[in-house]
């Protein structure tokens, strides 16, 4: 807990575990440098669960940046004495194992409207924004743009060339309170279908060859997406793990926009349910740390 600007030993342990995981144990916290380390770890994660863990860890640093900076100055001696209590030890995949896997998330930015695409397949992280108004594009030279629809459970994607609707990404919330996504008004080149927790993308040309009642051959999928909220109840952030099986990064623009639409729909909907999250923010201010795997709140 915080007492006159001082933090608890348990909070020090959590911060130390996070900084060690990122490999950025330094005299001072530099959030920009930490984000580079965090993204490198994110790009090498082996599972969506591990990717979510990286995003949560980065969120600890982002939310408590000033508190941590003060701690590293005012309580440096106590911090240096904290034993290494590793809540996380995430396995790193080899580069060739995660080639063509792209992470799309708003968890690694300072504001939830700002997203990024990150991968070992890219020379540098690709950042973009999804704002409430205006046209939101993944690439400055893009062929499509994303706009929020009148319903918080929908988002429209248009062609940049002629402003025609390409598809509407929409969500349904089942009895299990889980989000299920589909495309309607679909004039895109893709069909999406759920498959054991994945959102699978198929070429519409292939789908049109199927006879009535014929099963989809999953070997024909163009890409698949694992997506999940990271349980950040203040900003409602989430992360998508998009694996491309066909096509290049530039050719996947529409897939990235659909993924961004899914994350924006989730954030807008959850925000609409909880317009006043001042209580959450107050608790966060008093307890500047969160649960880590196997740990508990102090």
Tab-separated table of N, CA and C in Angstrom, residues 21-23 36-46 50 89-95 97-98 120:
chain	number	residue	atom	x	y	z
A	21	UNK	N	11.533	-9.522	-15.984
A	21	UNK	CA	10.967	-10.261	-17.113
A	21	UNK	C	11.255	-9.555	-18.427
A	22	UNK	N	11.191	-8.230	-18.410
A	22	UNK	CA	11.463	-7.454	-19.615
A	22	UNK	C	12.961	-7.289	-19.867
A	23	UNK	N	13.780	-7.615	-18.871
A	23	UNK	CA	15.220	-7.451	-19.029
A	23	UNK	C	15.633	-5.990	-19.046
A	36	UNK	N	9.924	-1.056	-25.590
A	36	UNK	CA	10.687	-1.760	-26.625
A	36	UNK	C	10.995	-3.181	-26.172
A	37	UNK	N	11.413	-3.320	-24.919
A	37	UNK	CA	11.704	-4.641	-24.354
A	37	UNK	C	10.430	-5.483	-24.271
A	38	UNK	N	9.331	-4.843	-23.857
A	38	UNK	CA	8.068	-5.556	-23.724
A	38	UNK	C	7.576	-6.056	-25.077
A	39	UNK	N	7.713	-5.225	-26.097
A	39	UNK	CA	7.282	-5.629	-27.433
A	39	UNK	C	8.135	-6.767	-27.970
A	40	UNK	N	9.421	-6.735	-27.664
A	40	UNK	CA	10.289	-7.831	-28.093
A	40	UNK	C	9.841	-9.141	-27.452
A	41	UNK	N	9.492	-9.087	-26.174
A	41	UNK	CA	8.998	-10.283	-25.494
A	41	UNK	C	7.647	-10.699	-26.060
A	42	UNK	N	6.769	-9.715	-26.294
A	42	UNK	CA	5.456	-10.014	-26.869
A	42	UNK	C	5.599	-10.756	-28.188
A	43	UNK	N	6.495	-10.288	-29.037
A	43	UNK	CA	6.673	-10.887	-30.356
A	43	UNK	C	7.174	-12.323	-30.293
A	44	UNK	N	7.795	-12.690	-29.177
A	44	UNK	CA	8.368	-14.022	-29.057
A	44	UNK	C	7.538	-14.945	-28.144
A	45	UNK	N	6.343	-14.488	-27.729
A	45	UNK	CA	5.515	-15.346	-26.885
A	45	UNK	C	4.975	-16.514	-27.693
A	46	UNK	N	4.725	-17.604	-26.991
A	46	UNK	CA	4.300	-18.833	-27.658
A	46	UNK	C	2.794	-19.029	-27.661
A	50	UNK	N	0.324	-16.083	-22.801
A	50	UNK	CA	1.584	-15.405	-22.497
A	50	UNK	C	1.587	-13.972	-23.023
A	89	UNK	N	7.875	-16.308	-15.623
A	89	UNK	CA	9.062	-16.680	-16.391
A	89	UNK	C	8.511	-17.193	-17.718
A	90	UNK	N	8.378	-16.298	-18.687
A	90	UNK	CA	7.753	-16.652	-19.950
A	90	UNK	C	8.784	-17.230	-20.911
A	91	UNK	N	8.449	-18.346	-21.506
A	91	UNK	CA	9.338	-18.970	-22.481
A	91	UNK	C	9.330	-18.148	-23.768
A	92	UNK	N	10.495	-17.989	-24.361
A	92	UNK	CA	10.630	-17.243	-25.614
A	92	UNK	C	10.726	-18.219	-26.777
A	93	UNK	N	9.898	-18.011	-27.779
A	93	UNK	CA	9.952	-18.835	-28.972
A	93	UNK	C	11.074	-18.354	-29.884
A	94	UNK	N	11.590	-19.235	-30.693
A	94	UNK	CA	12.565	-18.848	-31.710
A	94	UNK	C	11.872	-18.040	-32.799
A	95	UNK	N	12.645	-17.205	-33.477
A	95	UNK	CA	12.065	-16.309	-34.471
A	95	UNK	C	11.304	-17.060	-35.550
A	97	UNK	N	9.729	-19.744	-35.307
A	97	UNK	CA	8.505	-20.341	-34.761
A	97	UNK	C	7.341	-19.360	-34.763
A	98	UNK	N	7.633	-18.077	-34.678
A	98	UNK	CA	6.574	-17.070	-34.582
A	98	UNK	C	6.542	-16.175	-35.820
A	120	UNK	N	7.760	-10.324	-35.119
A	120	UNK	CA	9.164	-10.513	-35.502
A	120	UNK	C	9.321	-10.372	-37.006
